[in-house]
Amino acid sequence: MSATIEYVRFETTDPAELVAHREQLVSQLRERYGSDFLGAHLARFEDGSMLDFVVWSSPEAAARAAEEMPGDPAAAGFFSRIGTVHEMRHAQVLHSTQP
């Protein structure tokens, strides 16, 4: 199975509010993108910056979501908590394992 990872490292002034809006965002991704949305992880680095790690079925699905979701009013609760974006990249998964 081929997949694409979306990696976004950013700042937020309110991690608790960001996390509070996360489940709604994930639900929207599942509803809008169906089987193209494979999963997501949100993490915090030791320096306080955040990592959003999303797995997509293809580079096209990742690019479509990156274009559509930040401006979607239904996702504003999450995206309005994002400050400076340090890095956003997409990468092709070459190998995966499952437990």
mmCIF file of N, CA, C and O in Angstrom, residues 2-97:
data_model
loop_
_atom_site.group_PDB
_atom_site.id
_atom_site.type_symbol
_atom_site.label_atom_id
_atom_site.label_comp_id
_atom_site.label_asym_id
_atom_site.label_seq_id
_atom_site.Cartn_x
_atom_site.Cartn_y
_atom_site.Cartn_z
ATOM 1 N N SER A 2 0.634 2.135 -0.914
ATOM 2 C CA SER A 2 1.340 3.401 -0.956
ATOM 3 C C SER A 2 0.549 4.430 -0.157
ATOM 4 O O SER A 2 -0.677 4.408 -0.133
ATOM 5 N N ALA A 3 1.236 5.299 0.515
ATOM 6 C CA ALA A 3 0.583 6.348 1.299
ATOM 7 C C ALA A 3 1.460 7.594 1.266
ATOM 8 O O ALA A 3 2.623 7.538 0.886
ATOM 9 N N THR A 4 0.875 8.701 1.706
ATOM 10 C CA THR A 4 1.586 9.968 1.780
ATOM 11 C C THR A 4 1.441 10.522 3.186
ATOM 12 O O THR A 4 0.347 10.509 3.750
ATOM 13 N N ILE A 5 2.544 10.990 3.725
ATOM 14 C CA ILE A 5 2.547 11.620 5.040
ATOM 15 C C ILE A 5 2.549 13.129 4.853
ATOM 16 O O ILE A 5 3.303 13.658 4.031
ATOM 17 N N GLU A 6 1.701 13.785 5.630
ATOM 18 C CA GLU A 6 1.719 15.243 5.719
ATOM 19 C C GLU A 6 2.305 15.586 7.086
ATOM 20 O O GLU A 6 1.799 15.141 8.110
ATOM 21 N N TYR A 7 3.354 16.372 7.081
ATOM 22 C CA TYR A 7 4.094 16.733 8.292
ATOM 23 C C TYR A 7 4.042 18.243 8.422
ATOM 24 O O TYR A 7 4.469 18.956 7.518
ATOM 25 N N VAL A 8 3.455 18.741 9.532
ATOM 26 C CA VAL A 8 3.377 20.182 9.754
ATOM 27 C C VAL A 8 3.872 20.474 11.165
ATOM 28 O O VAL A 8 3.336 19.945 12.140
ATOM 29 N N ARG A 9 4.911 21.298 11.270
ATOM 30 C CA ARG A 9 5.406 21.740 12.580
ATOM 31 C C ARG A 9 5.066 23.208 12.730
ATOM 32 O O ARG A 9 5.352 24.020 11.848
ATOM 33 N N PHE A 10 4.413 23.549 13.863
ATOM 34 C CA PHE A 10 3.899 24.906 14.040
ATOM 35 C C PHE A 10 3.870 25.289 15.511
ATOM 36 O O PHE A 10 4.068 24.456 16.391
ATOM 37 N N GLU A 11 3.589 26.554 15.748
ATOM 38 C CA GLU A 11 3.434 27.090 17.104
ATOM 39 C C GLU A 11 1.951 27.292 17.398
ATOM 40 O O GLU A 11 1.158 27.513 16.486
ATOM 41 N N THR A 12 1.609 27.232 18.674
ATOM 42 C CA THR A 12 0.279 27.599 19.127
ATOM 43 C C THR A 12 0.420 28.267 20.490
ATOM 44 O O THR A 12 1.316 27.902 21.264
ATOM 45 N N THR A 13 -0.437 29.236 20.756
ATOM 46 C CA THR A 13 -0.402 29.892 22.061
ATOM 47 C C THR A 13 -1.313 29.179 23.050
ATOM 48 O O THR A 13 -1.248 29.445 24.243
ATOM 49 N N ASP A 14 -2.152 28.274 22.561
ATOM 50 C CA ASP A 14 -3.105 27.596 23.429
ATOM 51 C C ASP A 14 -3.236 26.120 23.052
ATOM 52 O O ASP A 14 -4.186 25.717 22.387
ATOM 53 N N PRO A 15 -2.280 25.291 23.485
ATOM 54 C CA PRO A 15 -2.331 23.867 23.136
ATOM 55 C C PRO A 15 -3.619 23.179 23.586
ATOM 56 O O PRO A 15 -4.144 22.324 22.876
ATOM 57 N N ALA A 16 -4.144 23.552 24.749
ATOM 58 C CA ALA A 16 -5.356 22.903 25.247
ATOM 59 C C ALA A 16 -6.544 23.165 24.321
ATOM 60 O O ALA A 16 -7.328 22.247 24.029
ATOM 61 N N GLU A 17 -6.687 24.391 23.840
ATOM 62 C CA GLU A 17 -7.774 24.711 22.913
ATOM 63 C C GLU A 17 -7.572 24.029 21.561
ATOM 64 O O GLU A 17 -8.525 23.577 20.933
ATOM 65 N N LEU A 18 -6.332 23.962 21.121
ATOM 66 C CA LEU A 18 -6.029 23.269 19.873
ATOM 67 C C LEU A 18 -6.469 21.814 19.971
ATOM 68 O O LEU A 18 -7.170 21.303 19.103
ATOM 69 N N VAL A 19 -6.087 21.169 21.055
ATOM 70 C CA VAL A 19 -6.451 19.763 21.260
ATOM 71 C C VAL A 19 -7.965 19.619 21.400
ATOM 72 O O VAL A 19 -8.552 18.657 20.894
ATOM 73 N N ALA A 20 -8.607 20.570 22.054
ATOM 74 C CA ALA A 20 -10.061 20.506 22.234
ATOM 75 C C ALA A 20 -10.794 20.494 20.899
ATOM 76 O O ALA A 20 -11.861 19.894 20.780
ATOM 77 N N HIS A 21 -10.234 21.127 19.886
ATOM 78 C CA HIS A 21 -10.864 21.175 18.562
ATOM 79 C C HIS A 21 -10.367 20.064 17.636
ATOM 80 O O HIS A 21 -10.848 19.939 16.508
ATOM 81 N N ARG A 22 -9.456 19.267 18.092
ATOM 82 C CA ARG A 22 -8.828 18.242 17.244
ATOM 83 C C ARG A 22 -9.807 17.160 16.793
ATOM 84 O O ARG A 22 -9.818 16.776 15.623
ATOM 85 N N GLU A 23 -10.611 16.639 17.708
ATOM 86 C CA GLU A 23 -11.520 15.540 17.345
ATOM 87 C C GLU A 23 -12.537 15.985 16.300
ATOM 88 O O GLU A 23 -12.879 15.225 15.404
ATOM 89 N N GLN A 24 -13.002 17.220 16.393
ATOM 90 C CA GLN A 24 -13.926 17.737 15.388
ATOM 91 C C GLN A 24 -13.241 17.801 14.025
ATOM 92 O O GLN A 24 -13.825 17.436 13.007
ATOM 93 N N LEU A 25 -11.984 18.236 14.006
ATOM 94 C CA LEU A 25 -11.238 18.286 12.747
ATOM 95 C C LEU A 25 -11.081 16.887 12.165
ATOM 96 O O LEU A 25 -11.321 16.663 10.975
ATOM 97 N N VAL A 26 -10.700 15.928 12.997
ATOM 98 C CA VAL A 26 -10.509 14.552 12.523
ATOM 99 C C VAL A 26 -11.825 13.996 11.976
ATOM 100 O O VAL A 26 -11.841 13.327 10.937
ATOM 101 N N SER A 27 -12.927 14.286 12.640
ATOM 102 C CA SER A 27 -14.233 13.837 12.144
ATOM 103 C C SER A 27 -14.530 14.438 10.772
ATOM 104 O O SER A 27 -15.051 13.749 9.881
ATOM 105 N N GLN A 28 -14.199 15.694 10.589
ATOM 106 C CA GLN A 28 -14.403 16.345 9.295
ATOM 107 C C GLN A 28 -13.536 15.704 8.217
ATOM 108 O O GLN A 28 -13.983 15.526 7.079
ATOM 109 N N LEU A 29 -12.291 15.377 8.564
ATOM 110 C CA LEU A 29 -11.411 14.731 7.593
ATOM 111 C C LEU A 29 -11.972 13.373 7.189
ATOM 112 O O LEU A 29 -11.974 13.030 6.005
ATOM 113 N N ARG A 30 -12.449 12.600 8.155
ATOM 114 C CA ARG A 30 -13.039 11.289 7.845
ATOM 115 C C ARG A 30 -14.262 11.437 6.940
ATOM 116 O O ARG A 30 -14.430 10.684 5.986
ATOM 117 N N GLU A 31 -15.117 12.401 7.275
ATOM 118 C CA GLU A 31 -16.349 12.590 6.514
ATOM 119 C C GLU A 31 -16.065 13.070 5.092
ATOM 120 O O GLU A 31 -16.631 12.564 4.124
ATOM 121 N N ARG A 32 -15.205 14.052 4.962
ATOM 122 C CA ARG A 32 -14.955 14.655 3.647
ATOM 123 C C ARG A 32 -14.095 13.772 2.746
ATOM 124 O O ARG A 32 -14.332 13.690 1.546
ATOM 125 N N TYR A 33 -13.083 13.118 3.309
ATOM 126 C CA TYR A 33 -12.109 12.412 2.476
ATOM 127 C C TYR A 33 -12.231 10.891 2.529
ATOM 128 O O TYR A 33 -11.528 10.197 1.798
ATOM 129 N N GLY A 34 -13.099 10.379 3.388
ATOM 130 C CA GLY A 34 -13.373 8.942 3.425
ATOM 131 C C GLY A 34 -12.118 8.103 3.535
ATOM 132 O O GLY A 34 -11.258 8.347 4.371
ATOM 133 N N SER A 35 -12.004 7.139 2.643
ATOM 134 C CA SER A 35 -10.884 6.195 2.708
ATOM 135 C C SER A 35 -9.551 6.822 2.297
ATOM 136 O O SER A 35 -8.501 6.194 2.458
ATOM 137 N N ASP A 36 -9.556 8.051 1.794
ATOM 138 C CA ASP A 36 -8.295 8.742 1.488
ATOM 139 C C ASP A 36 -7.594 9.226 2.756
ATOM 140 O O ASP A 36 -6.392 9.458 2.753
ATOM 141 N N PHE A 37 -8.363 9.406 3.839
ATOM 142 C CA PHE A 37 -7.802 9.818 5.128
ATOM 143 C C PHE A 37 -7.493 8.557 5.924
ATOM 144 O O PHE A 37 -8.385 7.798 6.284
ATOM 145 N N LEU A 38 -6.210 8.328 6.203
ATOM 146 C CA LEU A 38 -5.790 7.084 6.855
ATOM 147 C C LEU A 38 -5.492 7.224 8.346
ATOM 148 O O LEU A 38 -5.427 6.219 9.044
ATOM 149 N N GLY A 39 -5.295 8.428 8.824
ATOM 150 C CA GLY A 39 -5.028 8.596 10.253
ATOM 151 C C GLY A 39 -4.289 9.896 10.519
ATOM 152 O O GLY A 39 -3.808 10.554 9.608
ATOM 153 N N ALA A 40 -4.233 10.242 11.823
ATOM 154 C CA ALA A 40 -3.575 11.498 12.201
ATOM 155 C C ALA A 40 -3.045 11.398 13.627
ATOM 156 O O ALA A 40 -3.627 10.717 14.472
ATOM 157 N N HIS A 41 -1.951 12.100 13.853
ATOM 158 C CA HIS A 41 -1.334 12.178 15.183
ATOM 159 C C HIS A 41 -0.959 13.637 15.432
ATOM 160 O O HIS A 41 -0.459 14.315 14.540
ATOM 161 N N LEU A 42 -1.205 14.093 16.644
ATOM 162 C CA LEU A 42 -0.819 15.434 17.054
ATOM 163 C C LEU A 42 0.129 15.282 18.228
ATOM 164 O O LEU A 42 -0.174 14.559 19.184
ATOM 165 N N ALA A 43 1.273 15.941 18.170
ATOM 166 C CA ALA A 43 2.285 15.802 19.222
ATOM 167 C C ALA A 43 2.902 17.161 19.533
ATOM 168 O O ALA A 43 2.805 18.097 18.744
ATOM 169 N N ARG A 44 3.543 17.216 20.701
ATOM 170 C CA ARG A 44 4.238 18.447 21.099
ATOM 171 C C ARG A 44 5.713 18.115 21.314
ATOM 172 O O ARG A 44 6.057 17.166 22.018
ATOM 173 N N PHE A 45 6.578 18.930 20.720
ATOM 174 C CA PHE A 45 8.016 18.799 20.914
ATOM 175 C C PHE A 45 8.415 19.404 22.252
ATOM 176 O O PHE A 45 7.664 20.189 22.845
ATOM 177 N N GLU A 46 9.621 19.083 22.720
ATOM 178 C CA GLU A 46 10.126 19.612 23.988
ATOM 179 C C GLU A 46 10.191 21.135 24.003
ATOM 180 O O GLU A 46 10.051 21.754 25.047
ATOM 181 N N ASP A 47 10.376 21.764 22.827
ATOM 182 C CA ASP A 47 10.441 23.226 22.766
ATOM 183 C C ASP A 47 9.059 23.880 22.758
ATOM 184 O O ASP A 47 8.937 25.096 22.686
ATOM 185 N N GLY A 48 7.996 23.076 22.823
ATOM 186 C CA GLY A 48 6.632 23.589 22.838
ATOM 187 C C GLY A 48 5.966 23.658 21.481
ATOM 188 O O GLY A 48 4.756 23.846 21.400
ATOM 189 N N SER A 49 6.733 23.523 20.402
ATOM 190 C CA SER A 49 6.121 23.531 19.075
ATOM 191 C C SER A 49 5.331 22.233 18.886
ATOM 192 O O SER A 49 5.530 21.250 19.584
ATOM 193 N N MET A 50 4.406 22.270 17.943
ATOM 194 C CA MET A 50 3.497 21.155 17.712
ATOM 195 C C MET A 50 3.833 20.460 16.398
ATOM 196 O O MET A 50 4.384 21.071 15.479
ATOM 197 N N LEU A 51 3.454 19.198 16.316
ATOM 198 C CA LEU A 51 3.604 18.402 15.103
ATOM 199 C C LEU A 51 2.250 17.810 14.758
ATOM 200 O O LEU A 51 1.631 17.144 15.593
ATOM 201 N N ASP A 52 1.781 18.081 13.571
ATOM 202 C CA ASP A 52 0.590 17.425 13.050
ATOM 203 C C ASP A 52 1.086 16.462 11.986
ATOM 204 O O ASP A 52 1.733 16.870 11.015
ATOM 205 N N PHE A 53 0.801 15.188 12.174
ATOM 206 C CA PHE A 53 1.297 14.112 11.324
ATOM 207 C C PHE A 53 0.067 13.385 10.787
ATOM 208 O O PHE A 53 -0.616 12.688 11.536
ATOM 209 N N VAL A 54 -0.236 13.591 9.509
ATOM 210 C CA VAL A 54 -1.446 13.037 8.911
ATOM 211 C C VAL A 54 -1.045 12.077 7.801
ATOM 212 O O VAL A 54 -0.130 12.360 7.025
ATOM 213 N N VAL A 55 -1.738 10.951 7.724
ATOM 214 C CA VAL A 55 -1.440 9.953 6.695
ATOM 215 C C VAL A 55 -2.608 9.906 5.706
ATOM 216 O O VAL A 55 -3.775 9.775 6.100
ATOM 217 N N TRP A 56 -2.242 10.026 4.429
ATOM 218 C CA TRP A 56 -3.209 10.051 3.338
ATOM 219 C C TRP A 56 -2.954 8.890 2.387
ATOM 220 O O TRP A 56 -1.848 8.375 2.311
ATOM 221 N N SER A 57 -3.949 8.541 1.606
ATOM 222 C CA SER A 57 -3.814 7.435 0.658
ATOM 223 C C SER A 57 -2.950 7.793 -0.548
ATOM 224 O O SER A 57 -2.413 6.898 -1.201
ATOM 225 N N SER A 58 -2.824 9.088 -0.835
ATOM 226 C CA SER A 58 -2.086 9.496 -2.036
ATOM 227 C C SER A 58 -1.630 10.939 -1.899
ATOM 228 O O SER A 58 -2.178 11.701 -1.093
ATOM 229 N N PRO A 59 -0.662 11.352 -2.721
ATOM 230 C CA PRO A 59 -0.248 12.756 -2.712
ATOM 231 C C PRO A 59 -1.381 13.685 -3.166
ATOM 232 O O PRO A 59 -1.488 14.815 -2.700
ATOM 233 N N GLU A 60 -2.238 13.206 -4.039
ATOM 234 C CA GLU A 60 -3.354 14.022 -4.514
ATOM 235 C C GLU A 60 -4.347 14.314 -3.375
ATOM 236 O O GLU A 60 -4.831 15.443 -3.236
ATOM 237 N N ALA A 61 -4.630 13.306 -2.565
ATOM 238 C CA ALA A 61 -5.537 13.502 -1.423
ATOM 239 C C ALA A 61 -4.927 14.471 -0.418
ATOM 240 O O ALA A 61 -5.618 15.357 0.104
ATOM 241 N N ALA A 62 -3.630 14.331 -0.160
ATOM 242 C CA ALA A 62 -2.947 15.235 0.776
ATOM 243 C C ALA A 62 -2.974 16.667 0.264
ATOM 244 O O ALA A 62 -3.260 17.606 1.019
ATOM 245 N N ALA A 63 -2.701 16.845 -1.017
ATOM 246 C CA ALA A 63 -2.692 18.192 -1.600
ATOM 247 C C ALA A 63 -4.093 18.804 -1.588
ATOM 248 O O ALA A 63 -4.251 19.991 -1.292
ATOM 249 N N ARG A 64 -5.083 17.998 -1.880
ATOM 250 C CA ARG A 64 -6.465 18.498 -1.871
ATOM 251 C C ARG A 64 -6.858 18.980 -0.472
ATOM 252 O O ARG A 64 -7.401 20.074 -0.308
ATOM 253 N N ALA A 65 -6.567 18.185 0.534
ATOM 254 C CA ALA A 65 -6.915 18.560 1.909
ATOM 255 C C ALA A 65 -6.131 19.792 2.357
ATOM 256 O O ALA A 65 -6.682 20.669 3.034
ATOM 257 N N ALA A 66 -4.868 19.864 2.001
ATOM 258 C CA ALA A 66 -4.046 21.019 2.380
ATOM 259 C C ALA A 66 -4.591 22.299 1.757
ATOM 260 O O ALA A 66 -4.496 23.377 2.349
ATOM 261 N N GLU A 67 -5.181 22.189 0.596
ATOM 262 C CA GLU A 67 -5.772 23.343 -0.083
ATOM 263 C C GLU A 67 -7.126 23.714 0.518
ATOM 264 O O GLU A 67 -7.424 24.889 0.723
ATOM 265 N N GLU A 68 -7.946 22.716 0.804
ATOM 266 C CA GLU A 68 -9.330 22.953 1.206
ATOM 267 C C GLU A 68 -9.540 23.229 2.698
ATOM 268 O O GLU A 68 -10.340 24.090 3.065
ATOM 269 N N MET A 69 -8.877 22.492 3.548
ATOM 270 C CA MET A 69 -9.236 22.502 4.971
ATOM 271 C C MET A 69 -8.899 23.793 5.726
ATOM 272 O O MET A 69 -9.707 24.234 6.538
ATOM 273 N N PRO A 70 -7.749 24.425 5.526
ATOM 274 C CA PRO A 70 -7.453 25.628 6.323
ATOM 275 C C PRO A 70 -8.479 26.746 6.173
ATOM 276 O O PRO A 70 -8.711 27.494 7.113
ATOM 277 N N GLY A 71 -9.129 26.853 5.038
ATOM 278 C CA GLY A 71 -10.117 27.903 4.826
ATOM 279 C C GLY A 71 -11.548 27.476 5.086
ATOM 280 O O GLY A 71 -12.473 28.274 4.945
ATOM 281 N N ASP A 72 -11.765 26.227 5.470
ATOM 282 C CA ASP A 72 -13.113 25.723 5.723
ATOM 283 C C ASP A 72 -13.623 26.268 7.050
ATOM 284 O O ASP A 72 -13.011 26.025 8.093
ATOM 285 N N PRO A 73 -14.736 27.000 7.052
ATOM 286 C CA PRO A 73 -15.263 27.562 8.302
ATOM 287 C C PRO A 73 -15.538 26.505 9.378
ATOM 288 O O PRO A 73 -15.401 26.784 10.565
ATOM 289 N N ALA A 74 -15.888 25.295 8.962
ATOM 290 C CA ALA A 74 -16.158 24.229 9.926
ATOM 291 C C ALA A 74 -14.898 23.768 10.649
ATOM 292 O O ALA A 74 -14.975 23.145 11.710
ATOM 293 N N ALA A 75 -13.724 24.070 10.107
ATOM 294 C CA ALA A 75 -12.456 23.678 10.726
ATOM 295 C C ALA A 75 -11.754 24.852 11.394
ATOM 296 O O ALA A 75 -10.632 24.712 11.883
ATOM 297 N N ALA A 76 -12.418 26.003 11.456
ATOM 298 C CA ALA A 76 -11.792 27.219 11.985
ATOM 299 C C ALA A 76 -11.380 27.089 13.444
ATOM 300 O O ALA A 76 -10.391 27.686 13.865
ATOM 301 N N GLY A 77 -12.107 26.310 14.234
ATOM 302 C CA GLY A 77 -11.750 26.137 15.640
ATOM 303 C C GLY A 77 -10.341 25.605 15.814
ATOM 304 O O GLY A 77 -9.611 26.034 16.708
ATOM 305 N N PHE A 78 -9.935 24.696 14.950
ATOM 306 C CA PHE A 78 -8.584 24.139 15.002
ATOM 307 C C PHE A 78 -7.577 25.082 14.348
ATOM 308 O O PHE A 78 -6.586 25.473 14.956
ATOM 309 N N PHE A 79 -7.834 25.463 13.107
ATOM 310 C CA PHE A 79 -6.849 26.239 12.355
ATOM 311 C C PHE A 79 -6.618 27.632 12.921
ATOM 312 O O PHE A 79 -5.527 28.182 12.761
ATOM 313 N N SER A 80 -7.601 28.202 13.610
ATOM 314 C CA SER A 80 -7.409 29.534 14.193
ATOM 315 C C SER A 80 -6.441 29.508 15.370
ATOM 316 O O SER A 80 -5.948 30.552 15.788
ATOM 317 N N ARG A 81 -6.139 28.336 15.898
ATOM 318 C CA ARG A 81 -5.193 28.206 17.016
ATOM 319 C C ARG A 81 -3.763 27.988 16.533
ATOM 320 O O ARG A 81 -2.844 27.894 17.329
ATOM 321 N N ILE A 82 -3.566 27.880 15.230
ATOM 322 C CA ILE A 82 -2.223 27.671 14.681
ATOM 323 C C ILE A 82 -1.562 29.022 14.473
ATOM 324 O O ILE A 82 -2.127 29.910 13.831
ATOM 325 N N GLY A 83 -0.370 29.168 15.027
ATOM 326 C CA GLY A 83 0.417 30.388 14.846
ATOM 327 C C GLY A 83 1.404 30.201 13.714
ATOM 328 O O GLY A 83 1.057 29.760 12.618
ATOM 329 N N THR A 84 2.655 30.477 13.992
ATOM 330 C CA THR A 84 3.715 30.355 12.988
ATOM 331 C C THR A 84 3.874 28.906 12.550
ATOM 332 O O THR A 84 3.986 28.006 13.380
ATOM 333 N N VAL A 85 3.869 28.691 11.247
ATOM 334 C CA VAL A 85 4.138 27.369 10.684
ATOM 335 C C VAL A 85 5.622 27.334 10.317
ATOM 336 O O VAL A 85 6.086 28.131 9.510
ATOM 337 N N HIS A 86 6.360 26.424 10.937
ATOM 338 C CA HIS A 86 7.795 26.308 10.681
ATOM 339 C C HIS A 86 8.102 25.452 9.457
ATOM 340 O O HIS A 86 9.062 25.719 8.740
ATOM 341 N N GLU A 87 7.271 24.434 9.266
ATOM 342 C CA GLU A 87 7.537 23.528 8.153
ATOM 343 C C GLU A 87 6.273 22.757 7.817
ATOM 344 O O GLU A 87 5.535 22.345 8.703
ATOM 345 N N MET A 88 6.006 22.600 6.532
ATOM 346 C CA MET A 88 4.925 21.744 6.052
ATOM 347 C C MET A 88 5.448 21.012 4.842
ATOM 348 O O MET A 88 5.910 21.635 3.885
ATOM 349 N N ARG A 89 5.381 19.684 4.926
ATOM 350 C CA ARG A 89 5.909 18.865 3.827
ATOM 351 C C ARG A 89 5.048 17.644 3.640
ATOM 352 O O ARG A 89 4.377 17.186 4.561
ATOM 353 N N HIS A 90 5.123 17.084 2.442
ATOM 354 C CA HIS A 90 4.501 15.804 2.135
ATOM 355 C C HIS A 90 5.616 14.841 1.740
ATOM 356 O O HIS A 90 6.590 15.250 1.093
ATOM 357 N N ALA A 91 5.454 13.598 2.142
ATOM 358 C CA ALA A 91 6.459 12.588 1.817
ATOM 359 C C ALA A 91 5.767 11.264 1.478
ATOM 360 O O ALA A 91 4.751 10.923 2.099
ATOM 361 N N GLN A 92 6.323 10.547 0.533
ATOM 362 C CA GLN A 92 5.803 9.244 0.153
ATOM 363 C C GLN A 92 6.316 8.195 1.137
ATOM 364 O O GLN A 92 7.507 8.136 1.451
ATOM 365 N N VAL A 93 5.405 7.358 1.613
ATOM 366 C CA VAL A 93 5.775 6.253 2.506
ATOM 367 C C VAL A 93 6.388 5.152 1.647
ATOM 368 O O VAL A 93 5.770 4.693 0.678
ATOM 369 N N LEU A 94 7.579 4.731 2.018
ATOM 370 C CA LEU A 94 8.265 3.672 1.282
ATOM 371 C C LEU A 94 8.123 2.314 1.956
ATOM 372 O O LEU A 94 8.180 1.285 1.294
ATOM 373 N N HIS A 95 7.939 2.324 3.284
ATOM 374 C CA HIS A 95 7.812 1.070 4.003
ATOM 375 C C HIS A 95 7.074 1.332 5.307
ATOM 376 O O HIS A 95 7.304 2.340 5.963
ATOM 377 N N SER A 96 6.176 0.444 5.670
ATOM 378 C CA SER A 96 5.437 0.538 6.928
ATOM 379 C C SER A 96 5.335 -0.828 7.574
ATOM 380 O O SER A 96 5.365 -1.842 6.883
ATOM 381 N N THR A 97 5.198 -0.840 8.871
ATOM 382 C CA THR A 97 4.911 -2.079 9.597
ATOM 383 C C THR A 97 3.779 -1.820 10.575
ATOM 384 O O THR A 97 3.563 -0.690 11.008
#
